[in-house]
mmCIF file of C-alpha atoms in Angstrom:
data_model
loop_
_atom_site.group_PDB
_atom_site.id
_atom_site.type_symbol
_atom_site.label_atom_id
_atom_site.label_comp_id
_atom_site.label_asym_id
_atom_site.label_seq_id
_atom_site.Cartn_x
_atom_site.Cartn_y
_atom_site.Cartn_z
ATOM 1 C CA MET H 842 38.004 24.988 9.081
ATOM 2 C CA THR H 843 36.868 21.702 8.021
ATOM 3 C CA LYS H 844 38.973 18.455 9.380
ATOM 4 C CA ARG H 845 39.616 16.027 6.950
ATOM 5 C CA LYS H 846 38.995 12.291 7.028
ATOM 6 C CA SER H 847 41.528 9.872 7.526
ATOM 7 C CA PRO H 848 41.433 7.096 5.006
ATOM 8 C CA GLU H 849 40.310 4.707 8.254
ATOM 9 C CA GLU H 850 37.137 6.782 8.501
ATOM 10 C CA LYS H 851 36.829 7.084 4.803
ATOM 11 C CA ALA H 852 36.450 3.277 4.729
ATOM 12 C CA PHE H 853 33.737 3.145 7.775
ATOM 13 C CA GLN H 854 31.406 5.822 6.417
ATOM 14 C CA LYS H 855 28.418 5.092 5.581
ATOM 15 C CA PRO H 856 27.167 5.378 2.002
ATOM 16 C CA THR H 857 24.976 8.009 0.832
ATOM 17 C CA SER H 858 21.983 7.889 -1.377
ATOM 18 C CA ARG H 859 22.058 9.475 -4.510
ATOM 19 C CA LYS H 860 19.396 11.920 -5.388
ATOM 20 C CA ARG H 861 16.755 10.203 -7.839
ATOM 21 C CA VAL H 862 17.054 12.707 -10.978
ATOM 22 C CA ALA H 863 13.806 12.259 -13.081
ATOM 23 C CA PHE H 864 13.818 12.204 -16.865
ATOM 24 C CA SER H 865 14.389 15.281 -18.710
ATOM 25 C CA ALA H 866 14.174 16.144 -22.357
ATOM 26 C CA PRO H 867 16.894 17.258 -24.363
ATOM 27 C CA LYS H 868 18.452 20.285 -24.715
ATOM 28 C CA ASP H 869 20.996 20.342 -27.303
ATOM 29 C CA ALA H 870 20.550 20.615 -31.053
ATOM 30 C CA ALA H 871 22.908 17.640 -31.422
ATOM 31 C CA THR H 872 20.563 15.231 -29.783
ATOM 32 C CA LYS H 873 17.053 16.831 -30.779
ATOM 33 C CA ALA H 874 18.210 16.086 -34.214
ATOM 34 C CA LEU H 875 19.517 12.451 -33.238
ATOM 35 C CA ILE H 876 15.642 11.936 -31.938
ATOM 36 C CA LYS H 877 14.105 13.354 -35.278
ATOM 37 C CA GLY H 878 15.979 11.546 -37.153
ATOM 38 C CA ASN H 879 15.675 7.812 -35.414
ATOM 39 C CA ALA H 880 11.403 8.306 -35.606
ATOM 40 C CA LEU H 881 12.034 8.970 -39.475
ATOM 41 C CA THR H 882 14.185 5.763 -39.902
ATOM 42 C CA SER H 883 13.907 3.431 -37.544
ATOM 43 C CA PRO H 884 11.500 0.564 -38.984
ATOM 44 C CA LEU H 885 9.941 0.001 -35.381
ATOM 45 C CA LEU H 886 9.282 4.355 -34.379
ATOM 46 C CA ARG H 887 7.751 4.850 -37.953
ATOM 47 C CA LEU H 888 4.772 2.487 -37.074
ATOM 48 C CA PRO H 889 1.929 4.383 -36.316
ATOM 49 C CA LEU H 890 1.579 5.750 -32.308
ATOM 50 C CA GLU H 891 -1.263 3.247 -31.980
ATOM 51 C CA ILE H 892 0.405 0.197 -33.050
ATOM 52 C CA ARG H 893 3.676 1.439 -31.060
ATOM 53 C CA ASN H 894 1.283 1.745 -27.922
ATOM 54 C CA LYS H 895 0.050 -2.111 -28.188
ATOM 55 C CA ILE H 896 3.504 -3.122 -28.845
ATOM 56 C CA TRP H 897 4.304 -1.499 -25.314
ATOM 57 C CA SER H 898 1.368 -2.901 -23.986
ATOM 58 C CA ASP H 899 2.463 -6.155 -24.878
ATOM 59 C CA VAL H 900 5.655 -5.979 -23.718
ATOM 60 C CA LEU H 901 5.362 -3.955 -20.639
ATOM 61 C CA GLY H 902 1.733 -3.508 -19.595
ATOM 62 C CA ASP H 903 -1.443 -5.364 -18.010
ATOM 63 C CA ARG H 904 0.404 -7.737 -15.865
ATOM 64 C CA LEU H 905 -0.440 -8.430 -12.127
ATOM 65 C CA ILE H 906 3.552 -7.788 -10.877
ATOM 66 C CA HIS H 907 4.328 -9.401 -7.445
ATOM 67 C CA LEU H 908 6.749 -7.178 -5.141
ATOM 68 C CA ARG H 909 9.314 -7.939 -2.452
ATOM 69 C CA TYR H 910 11.753 -6.047 -0.738
ATOM 70 C CA LEU H 911 14.323 -8.058 1.077
ATOM 71 C CA TYR H 912 15.841 -6.131 4.020
ATOM 72 C CA ASP H 913 17.843 -6.649 7.013
ATOM 73 C CA HIS H 914 15.869 -7.603 9.724
ATOM 74 C CA THR H 915 18.035 -5.965 12.764
ATOM 75 C CA VAL H 916 17.560 -2.716 11.088
ATOM 76 C CA ASP H 917 14.011 -1.019 12.014
ATOM 77 C CA PHE H 918 13.352 0.345 8.517
ATOM 78 C CA ALA H 919 10.037 0.918 9.156
ATOM 79 C CA THR H 920 10.330 3.514 11.907
ATOM 80 C CA SER H 921 12.673 5.864 10.698
ATOM 81 C CA ASP H 922 12.438 7.011 7.311
ATOM 82 C CA SER H 923 15.408 8.929 7.424
ATOM 83 C CA PHE H 924 17.239 5.583 7.376
ATOM 84 C CA TYR H 925 14.253 4.410 4.813
ATOM 85 C CA ALA H 926 15.571 6.206 2.090
ATOM 86 C CA ASN H 927 19.658 4.949 2.802
ATOM 87 C CA SER H 928 18.449 1.221 3.364
ATOM 88 C CA ARG H 929 21.027 -0.124 1.672
ATOM 89 C CA TRP H 930 23.575 0.143 4.748
ATOM 90 C CA SER H 931 23.235 -2.138 8.022
ATOM 91 C CA SER H 932 25.218 -0.252 10.509
ATOM 92 C CA THR H 933 24.507 -3.615 12.573
ATOM 93 C CA LEU H 934 26.327 -5.904 9.946
ATOM 94 C CA GLY H 935 28.491 -3.504 8.326
ATOM 95 C CA THR H 936 27.249 -4.478 4.949
ATOM 96 C CA THR H 937 24.579 -3.610 2.114
ATOM 97 C CA TYR H 938 23.113 -6.935 2.818
ATOM 98 C CA GLY H 939 19.372 -5.801 2.610
ATOM 99 C CA SER H 940 18.877 -3.980 -0.674
ATOM 100 C CA VAL H 941 17.641 -6.808 -2.883
ATOM 101 C CA TRP H 942 14.214 -6.412 -4.920
ATOM 102 C CA ARG H 943 12.702 -9.361 -6.184
ATOM 103 C CA HIS H 944 9.247 -9.436 -8.469
ATOM 104 C CA LEU H 945 7.487 -11.958 -10.967
ATOM 105 C CA VAL H 946 4.845 -11.393 -13.003
ATOM 106 C CA CYS H 947 1.553 -13.932 -11.900
ATOM 107 C CA GLU H 948 0.809 -16.061 -14.379
ATOM 108 C CA GLU H 949 -2.794 -16.839 -13.585
ATOM 109 C CA ASP H 950 -3.933 -13.810 -12.143
ATOM 110 C CA CYS H 951 -7.619 -14.761 -10.552
ATOM 111 C CA PRO H 952 -10.678 -12.466 -8.968
ATOM 112 C CA GLU H 953 -9.900 -12.170 -5.209
ATOM 113 C CA ASN H 954 -13.035 -13.703 -4.203
ATOM 114 C CA GLN H 955 -11.577 -17.267 -5.497
ATOM 115 C CA GLU H 956 -12.093 -19.792 -3.358
ATOM 116 C CA ASP H 957 -8.945 -20.712 -1.525
ATOM 117 C CA ARG H 958 -8.249 -24.526 -1.356
ATOM 118 C CA ASN H 959 -8.692 -25.971 2.172
ATOM 119 C CA TRP H 960 -7.627 -29.117 3.873
ATOM 120 C CA THR H 961 -8.763 -30.373 7.318
ATOM 121 C CA THR H 962 -5.081 -31.641 8.942
ATOM 122 C CA SER H 963 -3.878 -32.921 12.139
ATOM 123 C CA TYR H 964 -2.944 -29.287 13.270
ATOM 124 C CA GLY H 965 -6.134 -27.879 12.016
ATOM 125 C CA PHE H 966 -7.349 -25.890 9.173
ATOM 126 C CA LEU H 967 -4.928 -25.137 6.442
ATOM 127 C CA SER H 968 -6.270 -22.579 3.696
ATOM 128 C CA ILE H 969 -3.761 -22.194 0.306
ATOM 129 C CA ARG H 970 -4.339 -18.600 -1.074
ATOM 130 C CA PRO H 971 -4.674 -18.593 -4.785
ATOM 131 C CA HIS H 972 -0.883 -16.494 -5.184
ATOM 132 C CA PHE H 973 0.454 -18.916 -2.548
ATOM 133 C CA ALA H 974 2.842 -20.333 -4.995
ATOM 134 C CA CYS H 975 3.825 -16.524 -6.431
ATOM 135 C CA GLU H 976 4.941 -15.834 -2.534
ATOM 136 C CA VAL H 977 6.878 -18.755 -2.069
ATOM 137 C CA ASP H 978 8.885 -18.238 -5.544
ATOM 138 C CA LEU H 979 9.473 -14.815 -4.614
ATOM 139 C CA ASP H 980 11.135 -16.034 -1.371
ATOM 140 C CA TYR H 981 13.834 -18.410 -3.206
ATOM 141 C CA GLU H 982 14.044 -17.099 -6.374
ATOM 142 C CA PRO H 983 16.836 -14.575 -6.805
ATOM 143 C CA ILE H 984 15.158 -12.186 -9.319
ATOM 144 C CA GLU H 985 16.271 -8.630 -9.398
ATOM 145 C CA PRO H 986 14.828 -6.081 -11.927
ATOM 146 C CA ASN H 987 16.209 -3.405 -13.771
ATOM 147 C CA THR H 988 19.466 -5.927 -14.358
ATOM 148 C CA ILE H 989 20.379 -7.549 -16.828
ATOM 149 C CA TYR H 990 19.255 -11.514 -16.611
ATOM 150 C CA LYS H 991 21.004 -14.115 -16.950
ATOM 151 C CA GLU H 992 20.016 -17.534 -18.048
ATOM 152 C CA TRP H 993 20.286 -19.178 -14.844
ATOM 153 C CA TYR H 994 17.946 -16.627 -12.990
ATOM 154 C CA CYS H 995 15.158 -17.574 -14.797
ATOM 155 C CA CYS H 996 12.255 -19.364 -12.882
ATOM 156 C CA GLY H 997 9.170 -20.620 -14.016
ATOM 157 C CA HIS H 998 7.628 -17.093 -14.027
ATOM 158 C CA GLU H 999 7.737 -14.478 -16.579
ATOM 159 C CA MET H 1000 9.795 -11.180 -15.441
ATOM 160 C CA MET H 1001 9.529 -7.855 -16.448
ATOM 161 C CA ARG H 1002 11.766 -7.156 -18.895
ATOM 162 C CA LEU H 1003 12.506 -3.274 -18.621
ATOM 163 C CA SER H 1004 15.944 -3.086 -21.103
ATOM 164 C CA VAL H 1005 13.512 -1.725 -23.418
ATOM 165 C CA LEU H 1006 13.329 1.356 -21.375
ATOM 166 C CA ARG H 1007 16.977 2.321 -21.961
ATOM 167 C CA SER H 1008 16.588 1.502 -25.608
ATOM 168 C CA CYS H 1009 15.975 5.379 -26.686
ATOM 169 C CA ARG H 1010 14.047 8.294 -25.544
ATOM 170 C CA GLN H 1011 11.545 8.559 -27.548
ATOM 171 C CA ILE H 1012 10.663 5.129 -26.383
ATOM 172 C CA TYR H 1013 11.098 5.809 -22.838
ATOM 173 C CA VAL H 1014 8.462 8.482 -22.856
ATOM 174 C CA GLU H 1015 6.150 6.570 -24.872
ATOM 175 C CA ALA H 1016 6.287 2.996 -22.905
ATOM 176 C CA ASN H 1017 7.333 4.599 -19.461
ATOM 177 C CA LYS H 1018 3.311 5.388 -18.732
ATOM 178 C CA ILE H 1019 1.898 2.456 -19.816
ATOM 179 C CA LEU H 1020 4.446 0.767 -17.265
ATOM 180 C CA TRP H 1021 2.990 2.446 -14.683
ATOM 181 C CA THR H 1022 -0.701 2.892 -15.398
ATOM 182 C CA THR H 1023 -1.477 -0.142 -16.872
ATOM 183 C CA ASN H 1024 -0.156 -2.778 -14.502
ATOM 184 C CA THR H 1025 -0.987 -3.811 -11.055
ATOM 185 C CA PHE H 1026 1.814 -3.668 -8.521
ATOM 186 C CA SER H 1027 0.927 -6.273 -5.675
ATOM 187 C CA PHE H 1028 2.332 -6.586 -2.299
ATOM 188 C CA ALA H 1029 2.312 -8.719 0.575
ATOM 189 C CA ASP H 1030 4.060 -7.257 3.503
ATOM 190 C CA PRO H 1031 3.961 -3.130 4.662
ATOM 191 C CA THR H 1032 7.782 -2.387 3.959
ATOM 192 C CA THR H 1033 7.759 -3.523 0.616
ATOM 193 C CA PHE H 1034 4.786 -1.343 -0.268
ATOM 194 C CA LYS H 1035 6.138 1.538 1.651
ATOM 195 C CA ARG H 1036 9.649 1.442 0.285
ATOM 196 C CA PHE H 1037 8.562 1.030 -3.006
ATOM 197 C CA ILE H 1038 6.230 4.222 -3.141
ATOM 198 C CA VAL H 1039 8.828 6.151 -1.216
ATOM 199 C CA THR H 1040 11.296 5.265 -3.756
ATOM 200 C CA ARG H 1041 9.711 6.206 -6.893
ATOM 201 C CA ASN H 1042 9.799 9.618 -8.244
ATOM 202 C CA ILE H 1043 6.766 12.085 -8.463
ATOM 203 C CA ASN H 1044 5.516 11.315 -12.032
ATOM 204 C CA GLN H 1045 6.077 7.305 -11.246
ATOM 205 C CA LYS H 1046 3.655 8.299 -8.207
ATOM 206 C CA ARG H 1047 1.472 9.880 -9.765
ATOM 207 C CA SER H 1048 1.082 7.375 -12.394
ATOM 208 C CA ILE H 1049 0.242 4.848 -10.791
ATOM 209 C CA LYS H 1050 -3.649 3.521 -11.168
ATOM 210 C CA SER H 1051 -3.684 -0.159 -9.659
ATOM 211 C CA LEU H 1052 -2.167 -1.657 -6.309
ATOM 212 C CA ARG H 1053 -3.336 -5.134 -4.783
ATOM 213 C CA LEU H 1054 -2.538 -4.882 -1.144
ATOM 214 C CA GLN H 1055 -2.759 -8.573 1.062
ATOM 215 C CA MET H 1056 -2.846 -7.932 4.656
ATOM 216 C CA GLU H 1057 -2.618 -9.917 8.133
ATOM 217 C CA TRP H 1058 -4.302 -8.824 10.886
ATOM 218 C CA ASP H 1059 -6.531 -8.764 13.922
ATOM 219 C CA THR H 1060 -7.739 -6.303 16.000
ATOM 220 C CA SER H 1061 -3.892 -6.034 18.196
ATOM 221 C CA ASP H 1062 -1.985 -6.115 15.259
ATOM 222 C CA GLY H 1063 -2.380 -3.191 12.539
ATOM 223 C CA LYS H 1064 0.580 -0.761 13.114
ATOM 224 C CA GLU H 1065 2.710 -1.747 10.364
ATOM 225 C CA TRP H 1066 0.498 -1.383 7.900
ATOM 226 C CA ASN H 1067 -0.656 1.777 9.397
ATOM 227 C CA ARG H 1068 2.701 3.073 9.633
ATOM 228 C CA ALA H 1069 3.070 2.261 5.926
ATOM 229 C CA LEU H 1070 0.013 3.699 4.392
ATOM 230 C CA ASN H 1071 0.638 7.241 5.948
ATOM 231 C CA MET H 1072 -1.207 10.474 4.914
ATOM 232 C CA ALA H 1073 1.618 11.694 3.174
ATOM 233 C CA LEU H 1074 2.091 8.720 1.134
ATOM 234 C CA VAL H 1075 -1.235 8.188 0.239
ATOM 235 C CA LYS H 1076 -1.407 11.521 -1.085
ATOM 236 C CA SER H 1077 1.346 10.789 -3.057
ATOM 237 C CA VAL H 1078 -0.376 8.464 -5.324
ATOM 238 C CA THR H 1079 -3.235 10.711 -6.356
ATOM 239 C CA GLY H 1080 -3.500 8.879 -9.450
ATOM 240 C CA LEU H 1081 -4.960 5.698 -8.076
ATOM 241 C CA ARG H 1082 -8.375 4.341 -9.116
ATOM 242 C CA ARG H 1083 -8.265 0.838 -8.502
ATOM 243 C CA LEU H 1084 -7.616 -1.310 -5.453
ATOM 244 C CA ARG H 1085 -7.512 -5.081 -4.762
ATOM 245 C CA LEU H 1086 -7.321 -5.905 -0.908
ATOM 246 C CA ARG H 1087 -7.370 -9.346 0.539
ATOM 247 C CA ILE H 1088 -7.266 -9.542 3.953
ATOM 248 C CA ASP H 1089 -6.747 -12.885 5.661
ATOM 249 C CA HIS H 1090 -7.931 -11.998 9.066
ATOM 250 C CA LYS H 1091 -6.455 -13.840 12.896
ATOM 251 C CA LEU H 1092 -10.044 -12.455 14.799
ATOM 252 C CA ASP H 1093 -11.592 -15.839 16.549
ATOM 253 C CA ALA H 1094 -14.942 -16.205 15.823
ATOM 254 C CA THR H 1095 -16.366 -15.655 19.299
ATOM 255 C CA ARG H 1096 -14.207 -12.055 19.350
ATOM 256 C CA TYR H 1097 -15.649 -11.187 15.475
ATOM 257 C CA GLU H 1098 -19.481 -11.894 16.941
ATOM 258 C CA LEU H 1099 -18.954 -9.573 20.112
ATOM 259 C CA ILE H 1100 -17.355 -6.745 18.184
ATOM 260 C CA LYS H 1101 -20.234 -7.136 15.382
ATOM 261 C CA SER H 1102 -22.746 -6.876 18.529
ATOM 262 C CA ASN H 1103 -21.423 -3.631 19.407
ATOM 263 C CA ASN H 1104 -21.220 -2.108 15.986
ATOM 264 C CA LEU H 1105 -17.427 -1.610 15.800
ATOM 265 C CA LEU H 1106 -16.881 -3.745 13.076
ATOM 266 C CA TYR H 1107 -14.548 -1.264 11.056
ATOM 267 C CA THR H 1108 -13.358 0.580 14.097
ATOM 268 C CA THR H 1109 -10.479 -1.562 15.034
ATOM 269 C CA ALA H 1110 -6.928 -0.282 15.296
ATOM 270 C CA CYS H 1111 -6.076 -2.568 12.083
ATOM 271 C CA CYS H 1112 -8.465 -0.414 9.867
ATOM 272 C CA GLU H 1113 -6.861 2.549 10.311
ATOM 273 C CA GLY H 1114 -4.562 3.262 7.976
ATOM 274 C CA LEU H 1115 -7.118 2.014 5.122
ATOM 275 C CA GLN H 1116 -9.136 4.817 6.262
ATOM 276 C CA LYS H 1117 -6.716 7.408 4.797
ATOM 277 C CA VAL H 1118 -7.226 5.054 1.480
ATOM 278 C CA SER H 1119 -10.675 6.385 1.618
ATOM 279 C CA THR H 1120 -9.502 9.887 0.686
ATOM 280 C CA LEU H 1121 -8.354 9.019 -2.702
ATOM 281 C CA PRO H 1122 -11.153 9.230 -5.740
ATOM 282 C CA LEU H 1123 -11.332 5.207 -6.059
ATOM 283 C CA THR H 1124 -13.512 4.189 -8.709
ATOM 284 C CA GLU H 1125 -12.903 0.616 -8.619
ATOM 285 C CA VAL H 1126 -12.673 -1.508 -5.222
ATOM 286 C CA GLU H 1127 -12.381 -5.053 -4.322
ATOM 287 C CA VAL H 1128 -12.299 -6.452 -0.807
ATOM 288 C CA VAL H 1129 -11.947 -10.352 0.326
ATOM 289 C CA VAL H 1130 -11.765 -11.102 3.872
ATOM 290 C CA LYS H 1131 -10.269 -15.052 4.063
ATOM 291 C CA ASN H 1132 -9.928 -17.222 6.756
ATOM 292 C CA PRO H 1133 -5.690 -17.257 7.687
ATOM 293 C CA GLN H 1134 -4.043 -19.971 6.216
ATOM 294 C CA PHE H 1135 -3.575 -22.054 9.653
ATOM 295 C CA ILE H 1136 -6.761 -22.119 11.740
ATOM 296 C CA SER H 1137 -8.443 -24.259 14.285
ATOM 297 C CA GLU H 1138 -12.115 -25.122 13.067
ATOM 298 C CA ASP H 1139 -14.023 -23.599 15.705
ATOM 299 C CA GLU H 1140 -11.862 -20.146 14.882
ATOM 300 C CA LEU H 1141 -13.717 -20.290 11.261
ATOM 301 C CA TRP H 1142 -15.754 -17.286 10.080
ATOM 302 C CA THR H 1143 -18.808 -18.178 8.023
ATOM 303 C CA LYS H 1144 -18.863 -17.245 4.580
ATOM 304 C CA VAL H 1145 -21.967 -14.909 4.761
ATOM 305 C CA ASP H 1146 -20.156 -13.010 7.965
ATOM 306 C CA ARG H 1147 -16.909 -12.725 5.624
ATOM 307 C CA GLU H 1148 -18.664 -11.269 2.396
ATOM 308 C CA ASP H 1149 -20.785 -9.019 5.071
ATOM 309 C CA PHE H 1150 -17.379 -7.585 6.175
ATOM 310 C CA ALA H 1151 -15.867 -7.129 2.963
ATOM 311 C CA GLU H 1152 -18.550 -5.533 1.406
ATOM 312 C CA GLY H 1153 -19.010 -2.848 4.450
ATOM 313 C CA PHE H 1154 -15.663 -1.986 4.139
ATOM 314 C CA ARG H 1155 -15.624 -1.721 0.459
ATOM 315 C CA LYS H 1156 -18.485 0.646 0.812
ATOM 316 C CA ILE H 1157 -15.963 2.781 3.200
ATOM 317 C CA LEU H 1158 -13.308 2.755 0.624
ATOM 318 C CA VAL H 1159 -15.519 4.068 -2.324
ATOM 319 C CA ASN H 1160 -17.730 6.577 -0.155
ATOM 320 C CA PRO H 1161 -16.763 10.055 -1.130
ATOM 321 C CA LYS H 1162 -17.167 11.133 2.473
ATOM 322 C CA GLY H 1163 -15.252 7.546 3.790
ATOM 323 C CA ALA H 1164 -12.806 9.270 5.936
ATOM 324 C CA GLU H 1165 -15.473 10.941 7.630
ATOM 325 C CA ILE H 1166 -17.527 8.294 8.235
ATOM 326 C CA TYR H 1167 -14.371 6.512 9.503
ATOM 327 C CA ALA H 1168 -13.749 9.245 11.963
ATOM 328 C CA ASP H 1169 -16.850 9.018 13.728
ATOM 329 C CA ASP H 1170 -16.417 5.091 13.841
ATOM 330 C CA GLN H 1171 -13.113 5.788 15.476
ATOM 331 C CA LEU H 1172 -14.445 7.811 18.064
ATOM 332 C CA LYS H 1173 -16.752 4.819 18.926
ATOM 333 C CA TRP H 1174 -14.001 2.567 19.166
ATOM 334 C CA LYS H 1175 -11.982 5.083 21.412
ATOM 335 C CA GLU H 1176 -15.192 5.061 23.727
ATOM 336 C CA GLU H 1177 -15.449 1.500 23.849
ATOM 337 C CA CYS H 1178 -11.590 1.054 24.923
ATOM 338 C CA ARG H 1179 -12.162 3.024 27.220
ATOM 339 C CA LYS H 1180 -15.041 1.713 28.926
ATOM 340 C CA GLN H 1181 -13.340 -1.259 28.764
ATOM 341 C CA ARG H 1182 -10.280 -0.191 30.516
ATOM 342 C CA GLU H 1183 -12.623 1.447 33.496
ATOM 343 C CA TYR H 1184 -14.087 -1.781 33.668
ATOM 344 C CA ALA H 1185 -10.885 -3.744 33.884
ATOM 345 C CA ALA H 1186 -9.267 -1.045 36.667
ATOM 346 C CA MET H 1187 -12.860 -1.290 38.530
ATOM 347 C CA ILE H 1188 -12.824 -5.258 38.893
ATOM 348 C CA LYS H 1189 -8.488 -5.002 39.480
ATOM 349 C CA ALA H 1190 -9.533 -2.629 42.527
ATOM 350 C CA SER H 1191 -12.315 -4.805 43.955
ATOM 351 C CA MET H 1192 -9.947 -7.932 43.651
ATOM 352 C CA SER H 1193 -7.485 -6.189 45.688
ATOM 353 C CA ARG H 1194 -9.266 -4.492 48.304
ATOM 354 C CA PRO H 1195 -9.754 -7.523 50.700
ATOM 355 C CA ARG H 1196 -6.251 -8.086 50.885
ATOM 356 C CA LEU H 1197 -5.281 -4.176 51.365
ATOM 357 C CA GLN H 1198 -7.939 -3.899 54.375
ATOM 358 C CA ALA H 1199 -6.245 -7.032 56.092
ATOM 359 C CA GLU H 1200 -2.840 -5.633 55.357
ATOM 360 C CA ALA H 1201 -3.617 -2.469 57.031
ATOM 361 C CA GLU H 1202 -5.560 -4.134 60.021
ATOM 362 C CA ARG H 1203 -2.407 -6.156 60.702
ATOM 363 C CA MET H 1204 -0.559 -3.140 60.632
ATOM 364 C CA ALA H 1205 -2.790 -1.271 63.197
ATOM 365 C CA ASP H 1206 -2.600 -3.992 65.636
ATOM 366 C CA PRO H 1207 -0.009 -3.816 68.238
ATOM 367 C CA PRO H 1208 2.187 -7.223 68.122
ATOM 368 C CA LEU H 1209 1.526 -9.879 70.842
ATOM 369 C CA ALA H 1210 3.869 -10.114 73.855
ATOM 370 C CA GLY H 1211 6.007 -12.756 74.309
ATOM 371 C CA PRO H 1212 5.957 -14.829 77.232
ATOM 372 C CA SER H 1213 8.295 -13.352 80.334
ATOM 373 C CA ASP H 1214 11.657 -14.655 81.406
#
């Protein structure tokens, strides 16, 4: 027999996430008749389908949409998929803090290879990315999609107006596909990317055609993006055809030359997640490698090095056998890491041997007798 919960227990119970139900076609005759009547009497729905699609595209399509998910940093969402689905609740804070989506439409979309604006300051080399203003506004502007926007929420950027999708079923069916197939969704952090994809329904995932990913990594930092770009997630976006990838490296020029000389440029740990993306039938891939925003001048890559690295990575992503090529490169990288560990262990052993030998000799020699009384 199930024990009933007290009011106090119910008050502290974590909220459960509701199952997302995909849109379903009407089944009763009255609803079908209403839809048919709207199609015959509505001035908008009486327009030819080609004109309606043009209207839906002007309202909802062909945009670069920057997204960010603000969450409670005291909870490790990235490592708990079961908690990820219900990340509105923070057990640490005892509140629903953190489940805030922010988005904006990029006003001045530009090619990824557009040069950054650079300055030399007293602190080093400063680089300003083309979409830096959008990133700042995402941090401070209170923008939430899927809500009725108030006048005081408006900022300098355009926002997606999704209320048209709730007007009637026919408009939803016609316009919803345009929303997912014609827009480019842009992500600058792995948590936002993973959260966005895993919370879409199957049709939405399969309809996504274009993504923009902005990554910051070096040879020792790539685990978060690798967790986000897991194979299950990559397989769910089977309709993806266009990828825009910006990489802000944190690898100094000396280390870059060493890895390049060993032919291991594309086998670093931070590239592991992108290897899975190469299994998708991508048709358009744009890869750009940039110097990070704050870096000393002696650590800057040359423009030729950045372009060569980007082109090599682009070929891996568009190659139908890119996954196999990358797997071979991973074996090379693991072998190189093994050699480095063995070499480091050998150096450590050689440095500690004289000390151990002296200690052994001291323990073997009998102590000197003291003066007799």
